[in-house]
Amino acid sequence: MPTDASAAVSDTLAQDNRARDMAQVAVFAALIAALTLVPGVPLIGSSVPFTLQTLGVTLAGAVLGPRKGALAVLVYLAMIAVGLPVASGYKGGLGVLTGPTGGYLVGFVLAAAVVGFLSRLVLRRAQGAKATGGLLLACLAGIPVVYAVGVPWLAAFAGMPFGRALQVGALVFLIGDVIKAAIAAVVTSAVARALPQLFR
Amino acid sequence: MPRVTLSDVSLSYGEREVLRGISVDLTEHRIGIVGANGSGKSTLARLVNGLVRPSAGTVTVDGLDVARHTRQVRAKVGFLFSDADSQIVMPTVREDLEFSLRGRGLAAVDVASRVDRALVDFGLADHADHPCYLLSGGQKQQLALAAVLLLDPQIIVADEPTTLLDLRNQRRFAQLLAELSQQVLMVSHHVELLTGFDRVLVIDDGRVVADDTPQVAVAAYRRLMGEVVR
Amino acid sequence: MNPAGVFVPGTTWLHRVSAGVKVGGLFAAVLLVLLIRTPLLAGLAVLVAGVVLASARIPWSVVRGGLRGLAIVLGVLFLVQWWASGLDDAAVTLGRGAASILLAWTVSMTTRVAAMLRVLEVGLRPLTWVGASPERAALTVALAIRCVPMVLDAVRQANEARSARGARPSVSSLAVPVVIRSLRMADGLGEALVARGQPRD
């Protein structure tokens, strides 16, 4: 029964690939959690404390691609939902997702997908250091996606005018988010050189 | 004992040849595999569980071709990694043991009773609900072995399972492996742990360069490593 | 990792109630809390949530660490809100946030993650409509939980390696090693899953 046997082989290979994908998605969800928990100060050398959560989200998209990247963010959100204290400020539970900043978390899923799609496009055309510029644009593209969901959500939740929400919910984070996008681009470009087989 | 057979097995990653035409028939109870870093010994161990596939030749376990019947073979072959941390996949000790029995269609009570027994047998009962990352290195490797044994394997392949353990735990863990009723295939740097074994293979540069009793094979390995025998 | 929110073994009524009931109750409670519009009711909600948490008899040492983090975040939110829309609104937001987070903590500290994941599996059942497996999704979440301390460890190791070399904190000395270590970790984890015959579905 040659067809049965070859079906069994491709079945096993598919199972092995699923295991590998699951592991990557899980590790990057954990990476987003870890980057949210460690204070961002030592990485940047700035004195303003902020979390590296968006760095983790952007990296998930850029390194894993749109599908696995968005899944990693979803798994991270599920970890918050089941009550683990892995949201910013060691918060956890469903309260975080339904709270005033829940929109940003939803926006992260879309951002990872957009960043992942664009990064794959860049890496297919350019290699090595040349890709870094394109990756920077891809990573920056995640920022408006996050704000597009997060800011209206904040405005609606807190009952504040949209302009005020834009001020407290986007503009104060903009510089930090641009820096983090730049870091994500540099890291992704370095990882693509170190582990090229991952991006094929 | 089960029979693990490698027939003219070669394996290369791109340009790099890792295994070059290995043919062995393994039927003994306790088999040790030693070799330098990069000699191909870990790759050899992974072949038995289908974690890697040969570029040429075949690997069979009890007559089943690993490449074709991977699922059945994996049900027979349990695999222990050197870093127990990468093997433990669940948040707490009990959950990790339960994970082994996932998707086997067992009733919840059966799962619970088998897991409870394993917790007691491996001295982990006091840690059942602790997060795995709080266990000591020795306890982590015990947990990894308990999780593998829950699957009722006939063969245990262990890839340098004592590398990350201290001297006392190395001996204790090797003793535990040697006392198993299953066939044991242990890859190790710690040649002194293989003295009670039935057969030892020495791998160098992708070939079997010695295949004998522990005394003879280990002496050959020491010569190969250029170690001064006192 | 901060232990607040992680399961603490116990025998109180909250430990005995099934996870599904607790999560359902939490959902209902959070919806109720979101309807609150006055500072007085918000305060009352915090009080009730505090009593529920206390009835789980979680050791104070576990709760304290989480409360400090919670206080800082809610404090900042309170100040922003005060400045943006006044004291009353700020107090309501503070109370709603504190009450729902305390309740969410109570659920997660009295429920084994395994039980929580079974609830998640049920909650994700609609995934089968789009051809995905809820069991596999819940399994991935459990894997991720297991990986958090490992990734935190990778961050610590990369930082130690950096300071041992006397390098300044930078993207190439910290962020790149952390990501590469994480990807290696994923390789090891994927291999371990395969060796243990998973995912079976």
XYZ file of C-alpha atoms in Angstrom:
631
model
C 0.000 0.000 0.000
C 2.390 2.707 -1.165
C -0.194 5.502 -1.113
C -1.214 4.736 2.475
C 2.398 4.780 3.586
C 3.210 8.062 1.866
C 0.015 9.575 3.282
C 1.176 8.499 6.738
C 4.585 10.083 6.121
C 3.182 13.427 5.011
C 0.732 13.207 7.923
C 3.592 12.880 10.372
C 5.515 15.699 8.725
C 2.436 17.917 8.970
C 2.108 16.981 12.642
C 5.767 17.827 13.250
C 5.340 21.196 11.525
C 2.274 21.928 13.644
C 4.297 21.187 16.776
C 7.055 23.531 15.605
C 4.582 26.310 14.763
C 2.854 25.892 18.128
C 6.193 26.125 19.915
C 7.142 29.316 18.061
C 3.774 30.918 18.721
C 3.955 29.967 22.424
C 7.527 31.207 22.885
C 6.755 34.556 21.248
C 3.611 34.969 23.335
C 5.867 34.393 26.350
C 8.390 36.857 24.917
C 5.704 39.560 24.689
C 4.779 38.789 28.310
C 8.419 38.880 29.424
C 9.094 42.167 27.626
C 5.984 43.610 29.268
C 7.219 42.569 32.709
C 10.865 43.673 32.521
C 11.286 47.405 32.844
C 12.303 48.886 29.505
C 14.811 51.293 30.967
C 18.008 49.210 30.698
C 17.432 48.406 27.025
C 17.166 51.999 25.922
C 19.215 53.769 28.549
C 16.500 56.372 29.055
C 15.223 57.448 32.447
C 11.566 57.335 31.435
C 10.093 54.004 32.552
C 7.955 52.316 29.971
C 7.312 48.730 28.998
C 8.614 46.945 25.938
C 5.231 45.315 25.256
C 4.905 46.860 21.784
C 8.471 45.768 20.996
C 7.393 42.186 21.681
C 4.279 42.572 19.527
C 6.239 44.097 16.628
C 8.935 41.402 16.875
C 6.316 38.648 16.850
C 4.971 39.956 13.551
C 8.320 40.758 11.950
C 10.069 37.520 12.955
C 7.234 34.996 12.733
C 5.258 36.508 9.850
C 1.605 37.621 9.749
C -0.160 34.377 10.699
C 2.026 33.103 13.519
C 2.737 36.668 14.682
C -0.953 37.501 15.111
C -1.527 34.108 16.751
C 1.290 34.813 19.231
C -0.447 38.061 20.222
C -3.778 36.241 20.555
C -2.146 33.640 22.811
C -0.653 36.478 24.875
C -4.147 37.972 25.241
C -5.481 34.558 26.244
C -2.823 34.365 28.960
C -4.106 37.680 30.284
C -7.688 36.460 30.003
C -7.075 33.307 32.046
C -5.758 35.526 34.790
C -1.970 35.532 34.543
C -0.441 38.851 35.613
C 1.319 39.441 32.297
C -0.317 42.683 31.158
C 1.548 45.922 31.856
C 1.860 46.675 35.576
C 1.479 42.969 36.449
C -2.214 43.127 35.717
C -4.118 40.082 34.603
C -7.621 38.765 34.147
C -10.526 39.595 31.949
C -10.751 43.045 33.542
C -7.701 44.137 31.566
C -9.220 43.254 28.207
C -12.492 45.023 28.960
C -10.764 48.005 30.605
C -10.001 51.424 29.114
C -6.757 50.215 27.531
C -8.269 47.011 26.114
C -8.426 48.569 22.640
C -4.657 48.677 22.406
C -4.495 44.956 23.124
C -6.979 44.238 20.319
C -5.025 46.594 18.063
C -1.857 44.575 18.768
C -3.301 41.545 16.988
C -3.941 43.530 13.813
C -0.589 45.324 14.127
C 1.338 42.041 14.334
C -0.435 40.824 11.196
C 0.286 44.054 9.281
C 3.930 44.200 10.423
C 4.348 40.506 9.611
C 2.889 40.834 6.130
C 5.046 43.832 5.242
C 8.228 42.336 6.781
C 7.874 39.164 4.767
C 7.433 41.306 1.657
C 10.656 43.189 2.472
C 12.680 40.073 3.325
C 11.641 38.392 0.099
C 13.170 41.253 -1.909
C 16.180 42.346 0.110
C 18.734 40.572 2.216
C 21.216 41.492 4.923
C 21.710 45.064 6.063
C 19.852 46.366 3.005
C 16.628 44.952 4.411
C 16.829 47.030 7.588
C 15.383 50.179 5.988
C 12.406 48.312 4.596
C 11.905 46.494 7.878
C 11.849 49.847 9.680
C 8.940 50.990 7.494
C 7.185 47.659 8.052
C 7.574 47.948 11.835
C 6.473 51.601 11.870
C 3.285 50.601 10.034
C 2.129 48.812 13.179
C 1.888 52.022 15.203
C -1.127 53.661 13.464
C -2.890 50.281 13.507
C -2.613 50.071 17.304
C -3.770 53.681 17.779
C -6.643 53.256 15.324
C -8.256 50.737 17.661
C -6.874 51.899 21.005
C -7.683 55.602 20.934
C -11.398 55.454 19.990
C -11.811 52.645 22.576
C -10.189 54.815 25.261
C -12.343 57.796 24.287
C -15.520 55.727 24.432
C -14.606 54.010 27.707
C -13.550 57.106 29.610
C -16.115 59.350 27.957
C -13.493 61.875 26.918
C -13.417 63.910 23.717
C -11.502 62.275 20.870
C -8.864 65.020 20.740
C -8.061 64.578 24.428
C -7.903 60.802 23.993
C -5.516 61.242 21.077
C -3.338 63.375 23.326
C -3.176 61.048 26.345
C -3.540 57.810 24.405
C -1.306 58.280 21.382
C 0.917 61.350 21.302
C 2.622 60.648 24.647
C 3.533 57.146 23.453
C 4.542 58.099 19.910
C 8.262 58.714 20.466
C 8.664 55.537 22.509
C 6.769 53.514 19.929
C 8.924 54.855 17.072
C 12.080 53.934 19.018
C 10.705 50.454 19.681
C 9.805 49.985 15.999
C 13.381 50.920 15.089
C 14.733 48.388 17.618
C 12.418 45.713 16.237
C 13.651 46.417 12.695
C 17.324 46.176 13.697
C 16.714 42.994 15.706
C 14.730 41.345 12.910
C 17.405 42.172 10.365
C 20.068 40.656 12.662
C 17.965 37.550 13.304
C 17.352 37.134 9.558
C 21.122 37.048 9.073
C 21.727 34.673 11.996
C 18.921 32.219 11.190
C 18.096 32.654 7.477
C 16.330 29.269 7.263
C 13.567 30.684 9.476
C 12.512 33.260 6.906
C 12.461 31.009 3.860
C 14.229 -6.640 24.221
C 13.142 -4.636 21.183
C 15.439 -4.500 18.186
C 16.708 -1.194 16.782
C 18.406 -1.570 13.418
C 20.303 1.016 11.400
C 21.137 -0.111 7.855
C 23.766 1.943 6.052
C 22.431 5.179 7.481
C 23.906 8.463 6.271
C 22.754 11.941 7.091
C 23.963 15.324 5.946
C 22.853 18.889 6.518
C 23.676 20.572 3.233
C 27.436 20.164 2.769
C 28.050 18.803 6.255
C 28.044 15.017 6.607
C 26.955 14.113 10.127
C 26.599 10.335 9.815
C 28.426 8.224 7.234
C 27.057 4.784 6.464
C 26.258 3.445 9.934
C 24.994 -0.135 10.244
C 24.254 -1.526 13.698
C 21.773 -3.928 15.234
C 20.877 -3.021 18.814
C 19.185 -5.714 20.895
C 20.915 -5.415 24.285
C 19.163 -4.082 27.377
C 21.491 -1.171 28.172
C 23.447 0.438 25.361
C 25.743 3.430 25.742
C 26.801 5.784 22.943
C 29.863 7.981 23.456
C 31.674 10.414 21.204
C 33.159 13.892 21.013
C 31.085 17.031 20.470
C 29.879 17.058 16.889
C 30.649 13.359 16.362
C 27.041 12.689 15.356
C 25.987 10.775 18.472
C 23.005 13.011 19.273
C 21.841 12.799 15.673
C 22.069 9.019 15.924
C 19.839 9.062 18.997
C 17.299 11.339 17.285
C 17.035 8.975 14.300
C 15.539 6.281 16.527
C 12.555 8.493 17.362
C 12.167 10.021 13.905
C 13.138 13.465 15.211
C 15.541 13.551 12.271
C 15.320 11.509 9.078
C 18.236 9.799 7.342
C 19.408 11.135 3.958
C 20.124 7.534 2.951
C 19.592 4.112 4.519
C 16.843 3.019 6.911
C 16.229 2.914 10.628
C 13.809 0.308 11.937
C 12.396 -0.349 15.394
C 11.061 -3.881 15.784
C 10.904 -4.106 12.002
C 8.948 -0.840 11.607
C 10.590 1.710 9.316
C 10.872 4.905 11.381
C 10.408 7.151 8.330
C 7.189 5.418 7.269
C 5.638 4.430 10.570
C 6.792 7.379 12.655
C 3.669 7.461 14.786
C 3.820 3.807 15.811
C 7.558 4.038 16.418
C 7.189 7.111 18.618
C 4.634 5.244 20.683
C 7.350 2.672 21.424
C 10.290 5.031 21.851
C 10.474 7.572 24.679
C 13.015 10.360 24.318
C 14.881 12.225 27.071
C 16.700 15.458 26.237
C 19.771 16.768 28.024
C 17.983 19.955 28.968
C 14.939 18.829 30.918
C 13.726 22.432 30.756
C 12.985 22.130 27.069
C 11.213 18.825 27.633
C 8.871 20.005 30.370
C 6.102 21.727 28.472
C 3.428 22.429 31.070
C 3.310 25.037 33.852
C 3.079 22.700 36.872
C 4.433 19.237 37.690
C 1.048 17.501 37.725
C -0.056 19.162 34.498
C 3.118 18.103 32.743
C 2.513 14.487 33.710
C -1.126 14.764 32.632
C 0.060 16.146 29.316
C 1.733 12.816 28.529
C -1.656 11.120 28.637
C -3.406 13.828 26.617
C -5.462 12.693 23.661
C -5.249 8.983 24.500
C -8.926 8.645 25.253
C -8.385 7.806 28.940
C -11.018 8.628 31.543
C -10.149 11.498 33.884
C -9.987 9.145 36.900
C -7.524 6.853 35.138
C -5.352 9.798 34.184
C -5.439 11.062 37.779
C -4.550 7.701 39.317
C -1.688 7.057 36.917
C -0.337 10.565 37.439
C -0.617 10.191 41.225
C 1.312 6.937 41.100
C 4.055 8.500 38.976
C 4.279 11.458 41.386
C 4.875 9.051 44.288
C 7.246 6.745 42.358
C 9.495 9.636 41.373
C 9.428 11.455 44.689
C 7.543 14.415 43.250
C 4.346 14.127 45.302
C 5.250 17.130 47.479
C 5.771 19.244 44.371
C 2.679 18.186 42.415
C 1.204 21.681 42.199
C 4.455 23.607 42.117
C 5.530 25.453 38.987
C 8.102 23.330 37.139
C 10.633 26.125 36.988
C 11.036 25.980 40.778
C 12.300 22.364 40.690
C 16.003 21.597 41.030
C 17.918 20.276 38.014
C 17.759 16.725 39.369
C 14.021 16.941 40.021
C 13.405 18.343 36.534
C 15.169 15.371 34.953
C 13.164 13.003 37.227
C 9.970 14.695 36.060
C 11.022 14.408 32.423
C 11.666 10.685 32.876
C 8.381 10.163 34.734
C 6.524 11.931 31.910
C 8.200 9.708 29.321
C 7.514 6.498 31.264
C 3.810 7.347 31.553
C 3.597 6.696 27.814
C 4.596 3.022 28.387
C 7.519 3.040 25.981
C 9.545 -0.088 25.256
C 12.724 1.849 24.534
C 14.130 4.923 26.289
C 16.522 7.011 24.219
C 18.372 9.506 26.406
C 20.525 12.224 24.839
C 23.130 13.216 27.447
C 20.544 13.274 30.231
C 23.131 13.888 32.958
C 25.051 16.770 31.382
C 23.333 19.461 33.426
C 23.314 17.507 36.704
C 25.792 17.631 39.595
C 27.947 14.606 40.345
C 25.593 13.044 42.887
C 22.532 13.502 40.673
C 24.429 12.178 37.655
C 25.073 8.884 39.435
C 21.585 8.733 40.902
C 19.926 9.389 37.545
C 22.123 6.955 35.602
C 21.296 4.338 38.245
C 17.588 5.042 37.753
C 17.935 4.580 33.980
C 19.990 1.394 34.372
C 17.325 -0.146 36.623
C 14.527 0.349 34.091
C 13.015 -2.756 32.571
C 12.882 -0.979 29.200
C 15.674 -1.055 26.679
C 17.873 2.003 27.316
C 19.946 3.834 24.715
C 21.993 6.470 26.512
C 24.217 9.031 24.808
C 26.723 10.381 27.310
C 29.963 12.219 27.881
C 30.207 10.698 31.324
C 31.838 7.375 30.447
C 32.081 6.307 34.106
C 28.272 6.096 34.152
C 28.324 3.375 31.472
C 30.300 0.727 33.384
C 27.264 -1.451 34.134
C 26.005 -1.294 30.537
C 25.824 -4.252 28.179
C 27.320 -2.602 25.124
C 28.954 0.711 24.259
C 29.340 2.303 20.807
C 31.989 4.929 20.168
C 31.109 7.406 17.424
C 33.693 9.581 15.750
C 33.237 11.793 12.713
C 29.933 10.129 11.816
C 31.201 6.543 12.010
C 31.123 3.761 14.596
C 34.796 3.372 15.515
C 34.389 0.974 18.453
C 31.547 -1.330 19.473
C 32.259 -3.528 22.477
C 31.852 -4.057 26.223
C 32.046 -0.838 28.271
C 35.604 -1.579 29.427
C 36.996 -2.058 25.926
C 34.929 0.645 24.230
C 35.582 3.267 26.903
C 39.323 2.554 26.718
C 39.143 3.069 22.949
C 37.239 6.323 23.506
C 39.844 7.582 25.993
C 42.633 6.798 23.509
C 40.689 8.627 20.834
C 40.331 11.674 23.063
C 44.052 11.545 23.745
C 43.445 11.206 27.424
C 46.367 10.005 29.569
C 45.300 6.728 31.185
C 46.719 6.597 34.649
C 7.586 36.801 38.010
C 5.104 38.358 40.328
C 3.144 35.549 41.948
C -0.140 37.476 42.238
C -2.675 35.886 39.912
C -1.022 32.477 39.928
C -2.839 29.511 41.485
C -2.460 29.116 45.252
C -3.623 25.718 46.573
C -6.406 25.821 49.153
C -9.706 24.319 50.281
C -12.051 27.329 50.494
C -15.421 27.418 48.742
C -13.815 29.377 45.930
C -11.306 26.576 45.378
C -14.094 23.998 45.244
C -16.484 25.766 42.856
C -15.939 24.660 39.247
C -13.807 26.852 37.010
C -16.623 27.333 34.497
C -18.925 28.760 37.178
C -16.201 31.078 38.427
C -15.368 32.406 34.956
C -19.080 32.811 34.185
C -19.531 34.633 37.480
C -16.534 36.836 36.734
C -17.957 37.763 33.329
C -21.300 38.677 34.889
C -19.641 40.635 37.696
C -17.426 42.584 35.296
C -20.447 43.477 33.156
C -22.254 44.709 36.278
C -19.214 46.682 37.389
C -19.019 48.386 33.981
C -22.575 49.697 34.493
C -21.513 51.608 37.627
C -21.750 55.380 37.229
C -21.366 56.766 40.783
C -18.294 56.859 43.055
C -20.318 55.401 45.967
C -21.295 52.263 44.032
C -17.759 51.976 42.705
C -16.421 52.001 46.246
C -18.978 49.402 47.249
C -17.898 47.200 44.328
C -14.274 47.383 45.482
C -15.375 46.461 49.011
C -17.360 43.423 47.779
C -14.473 42.333 45.554
C -12.118 42.666 48.536
C -14.395 40.502 50.697
C -14.582 37.831 47.968
C -10.797 37.861 47.647
C -10.404 37.608 51.425
C -12.727 34.583 51.533
C -10.235 32.703 49.339
C -7.720 32.943 52.222
C -4.786 33.716 49.947
C -1.655 34.433 52.019
C -1.169 38.179 52.421
C 2.433 37.900 51.228
C 1.194 36.760 47.810
C -1.495 39.417 47.494
C 0.689 42.309 48.690
C 3.127 42.204 45.776
C 0.347 42.356 43.220
C -1.495 45.116 45.060
C 1.527 47.376 44.857
C 1.737 47.023 41.065
C -2.012 47.470 40.778
C -1.908 50.619 42.940
C 0.736 52.236 40.740
C -1.088 51.554 37.467
C -4.505 52.538 38.765
C -2.952 55.592 40.432
C -1.587 56.824 37.113
C -4.885 56.108 35.379
C -6.698 57.981 38.160
C -4.511 61.091 37.749
C -4.865 61.100 33.951
C -8.611 60.679 34.290
C -8.868 63.401 36.940
C -7.065 65.809 34.630
C -9.096 64.735 31.597
C -12.616 64.496 32.959
C -12.788 65.361 36.651
C -12.642 63.768 40.075
C -15.958 61.893 40.024
C -15.249 60.133 36.741
C -11.729 59.354 37.910
C -13.034 57.772 41.118
C -15.549 55.673 39.164
C -12.866 54.462 36.748
C -10.545 53.663 39.659
C -13.237 51.722 41.497
C -14.367 49.800 38.419
C -10.786 48.900 37.505
C -9.848 47.838 41.021
C -13.018 45.775 41.550
C -12.799 43.884 38.257
C -9.085 43.202 38.644
C -9.484 41.966 42.239
C -12.254 39.609 41.103
C -10.212 38.381 38.152
C -7.311 37.714 40.518
C -9.552 35.828 42.883
C -10.659 33.532 40.077
C -7.155 32.863 38.818
C -5.646 32.391 42.287
C -8.263 29.796 43.225
C -8.310 27.932 39.913
C -5.659 25.626 38.546
C -4.392 26.784 35.176
C -5.349 23.352 33.839
C -8.970 23.923 34.880
C -8.831 27.416 33.430
C -7.556 26.028 30.153
C -10.462 23.585 30.003
C -12.812 26.555 30.334
C -10.838 28.298 27.606
C -11.191 25.174 25.456
C -14.964 25.360 25.848
C -14.890 29.101 25.191
C -12.895 28.524 22.032
C -15.268 25.846 20.724
C -16.471 28.233 17.958
C -12.979 27.878 16.470
C -14.043 24.546 14.982
C -16.371 26.501 12.666
C -13.309 27.955 10.950
C -11.451 24.637 10.952
C -9.126 25.323 13.901
C -8.742 23.108 16.947
C -9.768 24.560 20.339
C -7.752 21.851 22.132
C -4.617 22.837 20.265
C -5.274 26.519 20.950
C -5.635 25.844 24.690
C -2.486 23.722 24.597
C -0.562 26.573 22.965
C -1.667 28.911 25.759
C -0.438 26.401 28.362
C 2.896 26.144 26.544
C 3.194 29.922 26.528
C 2.572 30.050 30.283
C 5.332 27.514 30.790
C 7.674 29.582 28.604
C 7.358 32.898 30.471
C 9.899 32.039 33.204
C 12.172 30.543 30.544
C 12.126 33.718 28.443
C 12.635 35.870 31.560
C 15.624 33.641 32.286
C 16.920 34.197 28.738
C 16.647 37.957 29.301
C 18.587 37.624 32.571
C 21.265 35.423 30.956
C 21.704 37.785 28.019
C 22.054 40.679 30.453
C 24.653 38.787 32.501
C 26.626 37.877 29.389
C 26.513 41.512 28.376
C 27.787 42.857 31.698
C 30.431 40.114 31.895
C 31.828 41.436 28.617
C 31.570 44.969 29.971
C 29.313 45.989 27.074
C 26.803 48.800 27.461
C 23.135 47.835 27.225
C 22.227 47.999 23.553
C 20.060 46.381 20.942
C 22.842 44.098 19.731
C 24.072 43.132 23.203
C 20.613 42.401 24.664
C 17.611 42.332 22.325
C 19.222 40.258 19.555
C 20.535 37.510 21.901
C 17.160 37.332 23.659
C 15.274 36.822 20.385
C 17.771 34.255 19.089
C 17.674 32.371 22.391
C 13.883 32.425 22.228
C 13.893 30.957 18.732
C 16.287 28.201 19.868
C 13.979 27.571 22.802
C 11.101 27.191 20.342
C 13.154 24.617 18.405
C 13.758 22.620 21.582
C 10.141 22.885 22.634
C 8.886 21.832 19.199
C 11.200 18.834 19.267
C 10.013 17.911 22.770
C 6.381 18.066 21.639
C 7.136 15.829 18.679
C 9.040 13.361 20.878
C 6.067 13.210 23.235
C 3.752 12.438 20.331
C 1.924 15.795 20.355
C -0.171 17.436 19.074
C -2.270 14.318 18.772
C -5.206 16.054 17.109
